[in-house]
XYZ file of C-alpha atoms in Angstrom:
400
model
C -15.638 -28.124 -68.088
C -14.671 -28.261 -64.443
C -14.899 -25.787 -61.942
C -13.914 -22.179 -62.393
C -10.066 -21.455 -62.397
C -10.596 -19.468 -59.330
C -11.734 -22.901 -57.794
C -8.797 -24.987 -58.762
C -6.071 -25.666 -56.355
C -2.827 -23.650 -56.976
C -0.311 -25.174 -59.233
C 1.880 -27.750 -56.854
C -0.191 -27.818 -53.967
C -1.105 -31.302 -54.252
C 2.550 -32.283 -54.165
C 3.421 -29.956 -51.256
C 2.645 -32.778 -48.520
C 4.932 -35.159 -50.356
C 7.715 -32.633 -50.727
C 7.491 -31.758 -47.097
C 7.804 -35.622 -46.006
C 10.858 -35.898 -48.388
C 12.400 -33.103 -46.808
C 11.955 -33.924 -43.165
C 12.828 -37.914 -44.039
C 16.155 -36.261 -45.613
C 16.697 -33.795 -42.239
C 15.802 -37.045 -40.154
C 18.807 -38.664 -42.022
C 21.277 -35.985 -40.864
C 19.982 -35.185 -37.482
C 21.144 -36.976 -34.357
C 18.885 -39.509 -32.506
C 15.970 -37.799 -30.549
C 17.321 -38.437 -27.185
C 20.768 -36.375 -27.840
C 18.673 -33.170 -28.378
C 18.435 -30.969 -25.330
C 15.693 -28.904 -27.006
C 12.232 -30.217 -28.051
C 12.654 -31.858 -31.507
C 10.244 -29.541 -33.133
C 12.819 -26.515 -32.366
C 15.675 -28.687 -33.847
C 13.955 -29.312 -36.889
C 13.472 -25.723 -37.605
C 17.196 -25.309 -37.796
C 17.254 -27.664 -40.429
C 17.452 -26.114 -43.632
C 16.516 -27.564 -47.201
C 18.942 -27.014 -49.933
C 16.113 -25.079 -51.670
C 15.575 -22.766 -48.854
C 16.414 -18.855 -49.417
C 19.814 -18.312 -48.001
C 20.256 -16.815 -44.156
C 20.542 -13.206 -43.553
C 23.733 -11.751 -42.110
C 22.945 -9.665 -39.151
C 25.981 -7.455 -39.848
C 27.334 -7.684 -43.571
C 29.736 -4.871 -42.591
C 31.215 -6.834 -39.870
C 31.586 -9.768 -42.215
C 33.393 -7.908 -44.952
C 35.743 -6.486 -42.499
C 36.366 -10.040 -41.295
C 37.624 -11.004 -44.370
C 40.870 -9.161 -44.176
C 40.538 -7.302 -47.673
C 43.882 -5.927 -48.909
C 44.153 -3.640 -52.025
C 46.642 -6.155 -54.421
C 45.900 -4.451 -57.960
C 44.834 -1.902 -60.608
C 44.201 -3.564 -63.844
C 45.014 -1.750 -67.193
C 44.915 -3.200 -70.575
C 47.876 -2.620 -72.754
C 48.338 -2.926 -76.558
C 52.099 -4.004 -76.709
C 53.579 -5.568 -73.894
C 57.145 -4.950 -75.020
C 56.731 -1.144 -74.968
C 54.695 -1.196 -71.850
C 56.972 -3.199 -69.619
C 60.207 -1.511 -70.803
C 58.347 1.739 -69.364
C 57.307 0.593 -66.514
C 60.447 -1.795 -65.611
C 63.147 0.173 -66.840
C 61.905 3.803 -66.245
C 59.681 3.275 -63.325
C 61.960 0.677 -61.607
C 58.958 -1.713 -61.185
C 59.494 -5.511 -60.705
C 57.748 -8.311 -62.954
C 56.769 -10.862 -59.987
C 54.461 -13.000 -62.441
C 52.977 -13.859 -65.729
C 49.709 -15.572 -66.063
C 49.229 -17.279 -69.833
C 45.715 -18.197 -71.190
C 46.624 -19.045 -74.868
C 43.206 -20.527 -74.959
C 41.544 -17.217 -74.204
C 44.044 -15.274 -76.381
C 45.180 -12.881 -73.180
C 48.141 -12.643 -70.849
C 48.298 -11.036 -67.501
C 51.563 -9.306 -66.467
C 51.989 -8.348 -62.590
C 54.581 -5.711 -61.682
C 55.129 -4.213 -58.258
C 57.791 -1.716 -56.432
C 60.024 -3.511 -54.119
C 62.246 -1.653 -51.803
C 65.695 -0.996 -52.979
C 67.734 -3.631 -52.592
C 65.350 -6.227 -52.320
C 66.057 -9.054 -54.808
C 63.363 -11.064 -56.541
C 64.562 -14.440 -57.077
C 61.280 -16.027 -58.302
C 60.676 -16.836 -62.190
C 57.402 -14.985 -63.193
C 55.125 -17.930 -64.721
C 56.367 -20.339 -62.248
C 53.996 -21.926 -59.307
C 56.182 -20.204 -56.627
C 55.722 -16.644 -58.334
C 51.935 -17.573 -58.293
C 51.979 -18.349 -54.526
C 53.987 -14.997 -54.269
C 51.693 -12.808 -56.159
C 47.962 -14.168 -54.544
C 49.670 -13.661 -50.971
C 51.700 -10.602 -51.201
C 50.922 -7.360 -48.920
C 51.682 -4.730 -51.163
C 49.751 -3.639 -54.706
C 50.564 -4.366 -58.135
C 49.795 -2.942 -61.646
C 48.203 -5.970 -63.538
C 48.668 -5.242 -67.231
C 46.553 -7.156 -69.606
C 47.700 -8.029 -73.271
C 44.841 -9.292 -75.679
C 46.698 -11.076 -78.355
C 47.014 -9.282 -81.907
C 46.502 -5.987 -80.547
C 50.158 -5.143 -80.981
C 50.045 -5.994 -84.706
C 47.249 -3.381 -85.460
C 48.577 -0.029 -86.244
C 44.945 1.597 -85.660
C 44.429 -0.051 -82.272
C 44.283 2.049 -79.221
C 42.832 1.917 -75.614
C 40.911 4.568 -74.339
C 43.229 6.079 -71.598
C 40.449 7.831 -69.823
C 40.158 11.361 -68.820
C 37.413 12.625 -71.271
C 33.606 13.333 -70.609
C 32.193 11.539 -67.866
C 35.427 9.062 -67.656
C 35.878 7.629 -64.141
C 39.567 6.317 -64.199
C 42.020 9.361 -64.027
C 45.460 8.158 -63.497
C 47.984 6.183 -61.673
C 50.961 7.720 -59.750
C 54.612 7.300 -58.748
C 56.458 9.389 -55.929
C 60.132 10.673 -56.426
C 62.603 12.803 -54.678
C 62.792 15.263 -57.215
C 59.978 15.676 -59.951
C 62.240 17.781 -62.309
C 65.043 15.281 -62.533
C 62.424 12.747 -63.320
C 61.170 14.509 -66.008
C 64.486 15.088 -67.415
C 64.869 11.348 -67.702
C 61.612 10.898 -69.439
C 62.420 13.588 -71.914
C 65.499 12.058 -72.573
C 63.877 8.699 -73.176
C 61.610 10.386 -75.600
C 58.454 10.354 -73.507
C 55.808 13.007 -73.877
C 53.803 14.530 -71.282
C 50.334 15.898 -70.326
C 51.796 18.439 -68.111
C 55.087 19.438 -67.384
C 56.177 20.483 -63.578
C 56.028 24.279 -64.133
C 53.156 24.128 -66.607
C 49.394 24.740 -65.414
C 48.281 25.847 -61.926
C 49.855 23.293 -59.793
C 53.469 23.621 -60.248
C 55.757 21.312 -58.931
C 54.007 17.897 -60.361
C 53.876 16.481 -63.896
C 51.785 14.183 -65.656
C 53.819 11.490 -68.547
C 52.003 9.390 -71.094
C 53.057 6.083 -70.852
C 52.948 3.896 -74.180
C 49.257 3.329 -74.206
C 48.547 7.230 -73.309
C 47.532 6.456 -69.866
C 48.313 9.399 -67.672
C 51.152 8.903 -65.092
C 51.411 11.310 -62.296
C 54.911 12.293 -61.049
C 54.634 13.621 -57.347
C 57.206 14.908 -54.919
C 57.563 12.511 -52.026
C 58.112 13.918 -48.281
C 61.614 14.828 -47.419
C 60.785 12.825 -44.519
C 59.897 9.595 -46.392
C 62.368 6.801 -45.668
C 62.389 5.400 -49.370
C 65.274 4.909 -51.382
C 63.711 3.902 -54.610
C 63.886 6.624 -57.729
C 60.156 5.647 -58.016
C 57.443 3.872 -56.150
C 53.778 3.300 -57.121
C 51.987 5.785 -54.840
C 48.097 5.984 -56.041
C 45.147 5.118 -58.370
C 42.719 7.908 -58.976
C 39.014 7.161 -59.580
C 36.479 9.973 -59.864
C 33.323 9.196 -57.811
C 29.914 10.690 -58.017
C 28.889 10.920 -54.051
C 31.580 10.514 -51.459
C 28.920 9.975 -48.790
C 28.379 6.630 -50.794
C 32.149 5.461 -51.649
C 34.188 6.478 -48.546
C 31.937 4.269 -46.539
C 31.754 1.131 -49.292
C 35.695 1.155 -49.373
C 35.858 1.744 -45.553
C 33.928 -1.497 -45.141
C 36.653 -3.360 -47.384
C 39.299 -2.324 -44.575
C 40.614 0.820 -46.234
C 41.062 3.696 -43.822
C 40.515 7.264 -44.656
C 43.718 9.052 -44.335
C 43.305 12.469 -46.036
C 40.779 14.956 -47.304
C 41.601 18.058 -49.919
C 38.636 20.114 -50.721
C 39.240 22.781 -53.344
C 36.710 25.339 -54.905
C 34.663 22.806 -56.922
C 36.273 19.423 -55.976
C 37.576 17.202 -53.180
C 40.091 14.581 -53.153
C 39.985 11.619 -50.640
C 42.890 9.470 -50.287
C 42.267 5.688 -48.580
C 44.571 2.706 -48.014
C 45.080 -0.392 -46.517
C 47.239 0.256 -43.348
C 49.355 -2.376 -41.615
C 48.048 -2.989 -38.126
C 49.071 -0.690 -35.801
C 49.730 2.291 -38.002
C 47.191 5.283 -37.173
C 47.278 8.194 -39.703
C 46.559 11.807 -38.318
C 42.898 12.374 -36.518
C 42.422 15.809 -38.698
C 42.207 14.366 -42.328
C 42.842 17.927 -43.726
C 45.855 18.888 -42.051
C 49.484 19.129 -43.244
C 50.308 16.154 -41.054
C 47.791 14.071 -43.163
C 49.264 15.156 -46.487
C 52.687 14.506 -44.927
C 51.398 11.014 -43.951
C 50.433 10.325 -47.355
C 53.635 11.497 -49.038
C 55.541 9.291 -46.668
C 53.796 6.053 -47.619
C 55.570 3.188 -49.919
C 52.532 1.526 -50.959
C 49.945 3.411 -52.979
C 46.728 5.095 -52.003
C 43.354 4.970 -53.692
C 42.640 8.545 -54.653
C 38.835 9.311 -54.776
C 37.954 12.666 -56.823
C 34.636 14.473 -56.062
C 33.688 16.924 -58.744
C 31.190 18.769 -56.431
C 27.461 18.762 -57.708
C 27.442 15.031 -59.324
C 25.685 13.790 -56.259
C 22.797 15.983 -56.912
C 22.348 14.570 -60.308
C 20.125 11.574 -60.695
C 21.084 10.625 -64.122
C 24.752 11.130 -63.459
C 27.282 8.096 -64.041
C 30.874 7.906 -64.796
C 32.220 5.435 -67.626
C 33.598 2.460 -65.662
C 36.335 1.735 -68.031
C 34.609 -1.546 -69.524
C 32.155 -0.054 -71.832
C 32.450 -0.193 -75.532
C 34.474 2.741 -76.617
C 35.960 3.524 -73.310
C 37.778 0.206 -72.555
C 41.227 0.877 -70.732
C 41.447 0.815 -67.185
C 39.633 -2.621 -66.203
C 39.446 -3.006 -62.302
C 40.924 -2.599 -58.856
C 41.308 -6.215 -57.078
C 41.556 -7.317 -53.284
C 42.523 -10.267 -51.793
C 40.252 -11.550 -49.059
C 40.028 -15.106 -46.967
C 36.926 -16.351 -48.402
C 35.312 -15.005 -51.469
C 31.929 -17.063 -51.081
C 31.554 -15.366 -47.622
C 32.594 -11.908 -48.835
C 30.240 -12.319 -51.660
C 27.562 -13.368 -49.485
C 27.955 -10.085 -47.387
C 27.984 -7.902 -50.636
C 24.576 -9.488 -51.770
C 23.122 -8.633 -48.167
C 24.262 -4.800 -48.588
C 22.830 -4.769 -52.194
C 25.890 -4.820 -54.419
C 25.573 -5.792 -58.017
C 28.141 -7.996 -59.997
C 29.996 -8.139 -63.263
C 30.495 -11.644 -62.563
C 29.669 -13.709 -59.574
C 32.079 -16.653 -58.134
C 30.073 -19.099 -60.103
C 29.909 -17.199 -63.331
C 32.107 -17.523 -66.489
C 34.825 -19.647 -67.398
C 37.037 -18.833 -64.312
C 35.174 -20.025 -61.485
C 35.923 -19.188 -57.687
C 36.822 -15.556 -57.948
C 34.307 -12.409 -58.543
C 33.824 -9.088 -59.637
C 31.419 -7.051 -57.716
C 30.757 -3.194 -58.688
C 31.138 -0.492 -56.008
C 28.577 2.563 -55.766
C 29.933 4.416 -58.977
C 29.871 0.970 -61.119
C 33.664 0.451 -60.952
C 34.538 -3.220 -61.055
C 36.086 -4.870 -57.905
C 37.993 -8.296 -58.421
C 37.520 -10.291 -55.331
C 40.309 -12.789 -55.179
C 40.932 -15.730 -52.817
C 44.263 -15.200 -50.799
C 46.474 -17.834 -51.173
C 44.366 -19.247 -54.029
C 42.879 -22.771 -54.268
C 45.142 -25.496 -53.445
C 44.556 -28.270 -55.769
C 47.047 -30.404 -57.250
C 49.940 -28.585 -56.116
C 48.683 -25.275 -57.470
C 47.220 -22.239 -55.683
C 45.388 -20.513 -58.541
C 42.416 -18.046 -57.105
C 40.418 -19.905 -59.749
C 39.872 -22.835 -61.624
C 38.732 -23.299 -65.146
C 35.317 -24.514 -66.110
C 35.874 -28.046 -67.477
C 34.605 -28.526 -71.145
C 31.459 -30.251 -71.838
C 31.721 -33.821 -72.471
C 31.357 -35.002 -75.956
């Protein structure tokens, strides 16, 4: 019956000498002649790594992330009817449609809007290669509005706008010189409100509903802000469970903590990707820090912490991508190298909604932050191929 199973050689052990010989032979094929080595040949062979080896560990993944020049580039929200949403954000909020990506095979389109400085004319045509190049190399941030075909024709269809029990996404915001005048304009256009400026405990700010029911906060900018626009996109708000985890995570992506506000049972943290040489006030809770934020043209990420959630092991916010909670989708960052960035994310133990090699759209990734929010990681400038600069490439269909 043969020897007991405990006496049998481990499976594959008889092949190991042969495998080792093949690996060493392959190494020899790519190594310089022996006389060119300044170190013993054994030490050089140790540096050779088989393609089957485990990846090398980074000594400092946080430093690698910072080296990738992360810049916050988008906030994605799903919309039901692009005609209504584009009219709201372009005509009322003064945003510019800078690009459109169409995916008829997958039955969705993407619309990218941003606030341009007043007087700056956008001469590119959305959907063209020049517009794509602008989009994937821009310095500012966009609203990415995602339209899945057919929703506009379904009378009962509705996206989840957030702000219900355990929802993570709160709102986007725009800064204005005069909140009351802005709200008069919204009212004249038939918009409805979650809160008017004189309602509630916090006077002087408002929340208007967009066509999908998302909350849009209207905030007074600083009197010292040198901004001529009627409206400028100023923030995206997400609720977080534990600021001690979330803030260091976003700081590792090159964001800077600009301001803190601590209320009785909640705290607010404002972060942004600042241009080189711009430094916020050192005291994050000072009036100067508040003034600094209200003078910015580009948006901030507002992280809201309701005190006590960090002490609840099972507490978790909805990310906006669960069934019954789909509306907000993700925020996105441009980076120099997606693969290098993801290797660093691997080292710090991040989870993924999609790896660069996964799905139909290759070359971009969705990593999860400490609260499970999706962060799209996008190659700055795109992958140049056949005259195009898309930050992804589509999976080739299998041969028949």
